[in-house]
CSV table of C-alpha atoms in Angstrom, one decimal:
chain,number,residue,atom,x,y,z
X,6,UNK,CA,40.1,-32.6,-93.3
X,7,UNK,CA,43.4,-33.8,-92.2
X,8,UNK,CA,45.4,-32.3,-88.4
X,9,UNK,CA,47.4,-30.6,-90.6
X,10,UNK,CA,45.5,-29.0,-92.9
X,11,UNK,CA,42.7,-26.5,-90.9
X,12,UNK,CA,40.6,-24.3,-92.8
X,13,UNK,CA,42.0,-20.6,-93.2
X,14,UNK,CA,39.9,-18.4,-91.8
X,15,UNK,CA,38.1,-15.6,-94.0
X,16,UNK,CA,37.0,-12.0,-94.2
X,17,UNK,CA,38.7,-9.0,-92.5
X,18,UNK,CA,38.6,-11.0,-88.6
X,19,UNK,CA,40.3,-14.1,-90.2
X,20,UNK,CA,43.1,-12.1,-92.2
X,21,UNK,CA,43.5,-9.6,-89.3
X,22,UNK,CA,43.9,-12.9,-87.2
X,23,UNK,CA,46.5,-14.6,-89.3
X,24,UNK,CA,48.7,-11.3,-89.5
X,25,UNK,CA,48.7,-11.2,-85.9
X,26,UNK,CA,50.4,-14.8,-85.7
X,27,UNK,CA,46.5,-16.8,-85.4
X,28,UNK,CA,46.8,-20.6,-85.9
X,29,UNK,CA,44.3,-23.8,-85.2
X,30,UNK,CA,47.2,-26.0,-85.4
X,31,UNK,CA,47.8,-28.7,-82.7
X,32,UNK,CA,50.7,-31.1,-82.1
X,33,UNK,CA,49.5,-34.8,-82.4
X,34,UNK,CA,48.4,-36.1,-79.2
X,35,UNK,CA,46.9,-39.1,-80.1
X,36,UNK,CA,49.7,-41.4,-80.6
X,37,UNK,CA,50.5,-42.4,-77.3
X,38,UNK,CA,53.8,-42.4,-76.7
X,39,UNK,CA,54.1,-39.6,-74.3
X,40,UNK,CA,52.9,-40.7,-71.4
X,41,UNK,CA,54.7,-44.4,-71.8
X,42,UNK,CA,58.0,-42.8,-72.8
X,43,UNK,CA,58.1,-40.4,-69.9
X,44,UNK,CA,56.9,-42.9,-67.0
X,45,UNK,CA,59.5,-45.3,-68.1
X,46,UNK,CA,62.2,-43.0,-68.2
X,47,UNK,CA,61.2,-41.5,-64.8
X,48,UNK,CA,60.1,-44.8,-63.4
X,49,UNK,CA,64.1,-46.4,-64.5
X,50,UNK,CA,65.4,-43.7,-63.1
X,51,UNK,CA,63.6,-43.5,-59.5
X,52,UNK,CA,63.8,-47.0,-59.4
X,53,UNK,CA,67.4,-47.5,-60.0
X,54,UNK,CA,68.5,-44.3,-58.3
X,55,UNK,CA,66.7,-45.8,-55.2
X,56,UNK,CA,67.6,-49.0,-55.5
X,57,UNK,CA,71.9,-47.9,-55.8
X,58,UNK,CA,71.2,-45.4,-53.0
X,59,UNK,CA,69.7,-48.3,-50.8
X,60,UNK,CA,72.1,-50.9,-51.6
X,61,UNK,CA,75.2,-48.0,-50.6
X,62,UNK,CA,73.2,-47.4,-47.3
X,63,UNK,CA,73.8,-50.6,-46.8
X,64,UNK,CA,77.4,-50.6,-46.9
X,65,UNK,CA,77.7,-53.3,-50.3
X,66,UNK,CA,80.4,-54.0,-52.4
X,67,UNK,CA,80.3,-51.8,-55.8
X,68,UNK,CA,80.4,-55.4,-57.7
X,69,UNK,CA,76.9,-55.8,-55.9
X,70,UNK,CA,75.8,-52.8,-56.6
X,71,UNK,CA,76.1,-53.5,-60.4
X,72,UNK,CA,74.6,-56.7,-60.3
X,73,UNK,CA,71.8,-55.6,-58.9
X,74,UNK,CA,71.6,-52.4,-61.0
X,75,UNK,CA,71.8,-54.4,-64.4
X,76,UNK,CA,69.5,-57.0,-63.0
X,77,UNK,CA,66.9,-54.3,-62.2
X,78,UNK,CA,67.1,-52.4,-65.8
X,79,UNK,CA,66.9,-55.5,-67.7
X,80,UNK,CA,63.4,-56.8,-65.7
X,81,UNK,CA,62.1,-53.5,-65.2
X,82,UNK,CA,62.7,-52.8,-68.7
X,83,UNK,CA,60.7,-55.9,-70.1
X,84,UNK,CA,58.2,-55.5,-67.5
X,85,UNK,CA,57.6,-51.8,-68.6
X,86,UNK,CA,57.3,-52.6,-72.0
X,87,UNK,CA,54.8,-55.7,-71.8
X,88,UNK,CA,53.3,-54.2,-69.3
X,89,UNK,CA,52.5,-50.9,-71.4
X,90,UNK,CA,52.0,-53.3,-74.5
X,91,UNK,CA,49.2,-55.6,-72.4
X,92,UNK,CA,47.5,-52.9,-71.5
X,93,UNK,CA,47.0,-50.5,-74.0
X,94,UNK,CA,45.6,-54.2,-76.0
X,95,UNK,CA,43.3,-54.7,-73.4
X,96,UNK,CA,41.8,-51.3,-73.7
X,97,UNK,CA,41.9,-51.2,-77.2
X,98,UNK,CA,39.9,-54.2,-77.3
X,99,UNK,CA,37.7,-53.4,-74.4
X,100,UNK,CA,37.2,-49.9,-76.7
X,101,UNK,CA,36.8,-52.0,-79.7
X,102,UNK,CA,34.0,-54.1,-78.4
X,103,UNK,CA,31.5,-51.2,-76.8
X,104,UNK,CA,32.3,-49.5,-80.6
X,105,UNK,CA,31.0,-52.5,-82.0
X,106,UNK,CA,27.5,-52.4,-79.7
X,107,UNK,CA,27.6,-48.9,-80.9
X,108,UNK,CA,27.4,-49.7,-84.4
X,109,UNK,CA,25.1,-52.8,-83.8
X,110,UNK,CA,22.9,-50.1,-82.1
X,111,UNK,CA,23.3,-47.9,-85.4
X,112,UNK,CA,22.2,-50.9,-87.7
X,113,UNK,CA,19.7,-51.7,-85.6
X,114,UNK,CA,18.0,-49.2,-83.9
X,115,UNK,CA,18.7,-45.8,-86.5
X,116,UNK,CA,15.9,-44.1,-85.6
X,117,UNK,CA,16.7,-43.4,-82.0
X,118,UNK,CA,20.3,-43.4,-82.9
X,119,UNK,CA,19.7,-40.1,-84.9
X,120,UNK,CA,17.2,-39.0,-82.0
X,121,UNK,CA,20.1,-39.4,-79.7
X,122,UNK,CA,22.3,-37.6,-82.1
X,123,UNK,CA,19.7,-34.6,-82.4
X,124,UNK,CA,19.9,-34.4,-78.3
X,125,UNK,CA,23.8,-34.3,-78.4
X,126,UNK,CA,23.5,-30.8,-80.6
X,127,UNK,CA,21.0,-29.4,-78.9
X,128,UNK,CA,23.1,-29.9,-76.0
X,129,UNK,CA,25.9,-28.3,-77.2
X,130,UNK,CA,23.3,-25.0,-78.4
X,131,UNK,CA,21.5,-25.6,-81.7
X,132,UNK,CA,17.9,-25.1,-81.4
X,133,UNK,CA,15.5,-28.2,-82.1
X,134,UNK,CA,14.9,-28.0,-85.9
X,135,UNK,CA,18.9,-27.5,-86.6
X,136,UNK,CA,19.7,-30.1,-84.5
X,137,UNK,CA,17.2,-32.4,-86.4
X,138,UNK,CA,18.8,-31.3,-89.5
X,139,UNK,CA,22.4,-32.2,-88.4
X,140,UNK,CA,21.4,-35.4,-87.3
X,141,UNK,CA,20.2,-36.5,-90.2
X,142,UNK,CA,22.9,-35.1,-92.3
X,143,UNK,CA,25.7,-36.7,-89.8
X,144,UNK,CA,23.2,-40.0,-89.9
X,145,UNK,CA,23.4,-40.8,-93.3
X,146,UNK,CA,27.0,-41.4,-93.2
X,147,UNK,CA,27.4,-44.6,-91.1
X,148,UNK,CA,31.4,-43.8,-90.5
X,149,UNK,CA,30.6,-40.2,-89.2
X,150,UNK,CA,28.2,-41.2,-87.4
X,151,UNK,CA,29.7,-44.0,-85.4
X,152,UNK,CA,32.5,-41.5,-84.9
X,153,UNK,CA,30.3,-39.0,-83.2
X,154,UNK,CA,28.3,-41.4,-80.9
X,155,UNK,CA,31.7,-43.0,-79.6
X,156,UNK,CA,33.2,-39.9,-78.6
X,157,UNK,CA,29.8,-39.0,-77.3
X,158,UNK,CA,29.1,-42.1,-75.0
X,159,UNK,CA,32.7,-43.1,-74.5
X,160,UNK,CA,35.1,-40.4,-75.1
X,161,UNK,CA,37.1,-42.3,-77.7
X,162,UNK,CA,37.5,-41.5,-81.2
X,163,UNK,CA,37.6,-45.5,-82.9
X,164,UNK,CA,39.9,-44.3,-85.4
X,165,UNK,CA,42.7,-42.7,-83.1
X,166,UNK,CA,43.9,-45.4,-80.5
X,167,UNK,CA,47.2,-45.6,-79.2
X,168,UNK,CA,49.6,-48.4,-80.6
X,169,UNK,CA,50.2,-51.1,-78.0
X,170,UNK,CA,53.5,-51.8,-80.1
X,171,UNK,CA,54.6,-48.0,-79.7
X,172,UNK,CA,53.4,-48.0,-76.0
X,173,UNK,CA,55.3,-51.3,-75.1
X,174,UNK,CA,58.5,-50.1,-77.2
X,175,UNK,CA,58.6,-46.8,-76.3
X,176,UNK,CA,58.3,-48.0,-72.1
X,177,UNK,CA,60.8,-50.6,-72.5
X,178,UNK,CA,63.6,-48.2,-74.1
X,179,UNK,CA,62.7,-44.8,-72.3
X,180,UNK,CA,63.2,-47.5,-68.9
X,181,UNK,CA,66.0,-48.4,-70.6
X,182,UNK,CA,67.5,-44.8,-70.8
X,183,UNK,CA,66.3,-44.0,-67.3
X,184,UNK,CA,68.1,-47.2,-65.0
X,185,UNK,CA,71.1,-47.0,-66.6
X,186,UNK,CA,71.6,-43.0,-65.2
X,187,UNK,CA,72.5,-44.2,-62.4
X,188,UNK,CA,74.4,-47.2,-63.0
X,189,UNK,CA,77.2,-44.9,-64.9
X,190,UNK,CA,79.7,-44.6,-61.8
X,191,UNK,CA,79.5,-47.7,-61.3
X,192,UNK,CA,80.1,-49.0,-64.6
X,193,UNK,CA,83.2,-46.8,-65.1
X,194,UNK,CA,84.6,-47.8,-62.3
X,195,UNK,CA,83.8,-44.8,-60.1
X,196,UNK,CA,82.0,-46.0,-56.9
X,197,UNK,CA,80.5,-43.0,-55.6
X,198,UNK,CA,77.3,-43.0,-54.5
X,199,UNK,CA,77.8,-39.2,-54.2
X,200,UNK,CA,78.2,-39.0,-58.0
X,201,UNK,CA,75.0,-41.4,-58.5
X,202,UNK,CA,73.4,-39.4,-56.7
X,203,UNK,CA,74.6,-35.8,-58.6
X,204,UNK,CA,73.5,-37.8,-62.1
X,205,UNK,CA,70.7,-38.5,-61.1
X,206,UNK,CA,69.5,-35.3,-59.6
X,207,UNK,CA,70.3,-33.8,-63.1
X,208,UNK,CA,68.4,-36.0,-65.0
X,209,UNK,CA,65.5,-35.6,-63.1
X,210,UNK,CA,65.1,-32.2,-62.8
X,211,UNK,CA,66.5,-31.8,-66.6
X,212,UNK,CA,63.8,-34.7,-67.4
X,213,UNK,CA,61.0,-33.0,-65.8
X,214,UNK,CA,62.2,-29.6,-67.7
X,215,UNK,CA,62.3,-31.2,-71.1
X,216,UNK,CA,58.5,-32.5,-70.2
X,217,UNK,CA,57.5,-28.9,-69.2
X,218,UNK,CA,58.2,-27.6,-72.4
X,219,UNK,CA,56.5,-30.4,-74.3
X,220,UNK,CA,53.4,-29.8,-72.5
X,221,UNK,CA,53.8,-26.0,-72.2
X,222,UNK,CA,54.1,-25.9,-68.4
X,223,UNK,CA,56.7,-24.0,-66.6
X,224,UNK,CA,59.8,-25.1,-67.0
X,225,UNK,CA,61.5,-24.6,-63.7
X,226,UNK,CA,58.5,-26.0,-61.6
X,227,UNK,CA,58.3,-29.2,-63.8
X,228,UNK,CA,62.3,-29.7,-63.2
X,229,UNK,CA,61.9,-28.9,-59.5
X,230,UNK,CA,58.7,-31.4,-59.1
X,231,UNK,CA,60.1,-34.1,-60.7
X,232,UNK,CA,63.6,-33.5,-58.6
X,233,UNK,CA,61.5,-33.3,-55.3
X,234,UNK,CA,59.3,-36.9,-56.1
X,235,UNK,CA,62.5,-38.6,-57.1
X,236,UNK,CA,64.5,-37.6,-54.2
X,237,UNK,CA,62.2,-38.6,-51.6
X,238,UNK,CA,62.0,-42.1,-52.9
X,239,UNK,CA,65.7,-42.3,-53.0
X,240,UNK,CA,66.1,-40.5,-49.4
X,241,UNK,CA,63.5,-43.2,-47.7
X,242,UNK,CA,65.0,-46.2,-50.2
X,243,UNK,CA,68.4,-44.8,-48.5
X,244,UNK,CA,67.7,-45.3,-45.2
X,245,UNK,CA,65.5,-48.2,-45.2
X,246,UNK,CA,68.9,-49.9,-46.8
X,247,UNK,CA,71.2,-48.3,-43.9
X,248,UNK,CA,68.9,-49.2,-40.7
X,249,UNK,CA,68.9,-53.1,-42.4
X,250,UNK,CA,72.7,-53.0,-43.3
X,251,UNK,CA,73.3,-51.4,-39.7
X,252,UNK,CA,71.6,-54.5,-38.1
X,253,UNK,CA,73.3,-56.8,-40.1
């Protein structure tokens, strides 16, 4: 049975249940591209925030400034996204070979495979001759099976890893998105750190809003947390760049 399409419940409870606004349904959180999407946006952001705000402590030109700027959101952009893209490959493939031991264990070795099975349910409540029974239901289909141990042993469901392509994309435009914040003043020919600074503080707190209410969190607190993170990298990038430019 598909995400979208949970069983309805039954009898007085499950109608009683529905009327009052009951629902099993979940938003898809196994295609990994949250978590890429927001640290690269946050991460282009932070790093070109602080990097601007170092550079103006410094007393540079705004030519400089923009150099730099489009410099850093070009390599941090491909470096996000391969980055994301290598890694999520890796443990894919590190996840692909312990599924494969688990099925050569499965071939091999089904006896105390289902044994293992029939401790899992007990585990979890069933008494010894129901959890016997479930084993050797789940055991005689191979796919359902493998399903079960892998989630079991490693926590994984084979069948549900995250795209390196969507990881890797995702990080690389979301970085993308993030640097370029920003850069804006500059690019218009307004060289204000002052008004970098205002962008940015904006974006990250509206960022970290926008987050909140994708993961249900409150939203102010998210906004806030994100704004206080972001603006103590930028304050410390800040004056690390005016004690060097001071001594220049």
């Amino acid at each position: 049975m598909g995400r979208d399409e949970k069983q309805q419940p039954h009898g007085p409870a499950g109608k009683a249940a529905l009327g009052a606004g009951w629902s099993h349904r979940h938003r898809d959180v196994s295609g990994g591209w949250l978590r890429p999407t927001v640290f690269g946006a946050v991460d282009g952001l932070v790093t070109n925030a602080s990097l601007i705000s170092g550079l103006g402590g410094g007393g540079v030109s705004a030519h400089t400034v923009v150099l730099t700027g489009v410099a850093s959101l070009v390599a941090g952009a491909f470096s996000m996204g391969t980055g994301e893209f290598i890694s999520v490959t890796n443990q894919n493939e590190l996840v692909g070979a312990e599924v494969s031991l688990e099925q050569q264990m499965l071939t091999q070795f089904p006896a105390a495979e289902e044994e293992e099975l029939a401790g899992y349910f007990r585990d979890y409540g069933a008494d010894p001759q129901t959890a016997a029974r479930m084993a050797a239901a789940v055991s005689r289909d191979p796919d359902i099976a493998l399903q079960i141990h892998s989630r079991q042993e490693l926590g994984v469901n084979p069948q549900e890893l995250p795209s390196p392509l969507l990881a890797g994309v995702s990080s690389l435009f979301a970085f993308s998105a993030g640097a370029v914040v920003p850069l804006l003043p500059y690019l218009f020919g307004a060289s204000s750190l002052a008004l970098t600074l205002a962008l940015t503080a904006v974006a990250l707190a509206g960022g970290g809003m926008v987050v909140g209410r994708l993961t249900g969190r409150p939203v102010v607190w998210s906004g806030l947390r994100q704004l206080a993170f972001g603006a103590l990298a930028i304050a410390v990038t800040y004056l690390v760049g005016h004690l060097i430019g001071s001594g220049a």
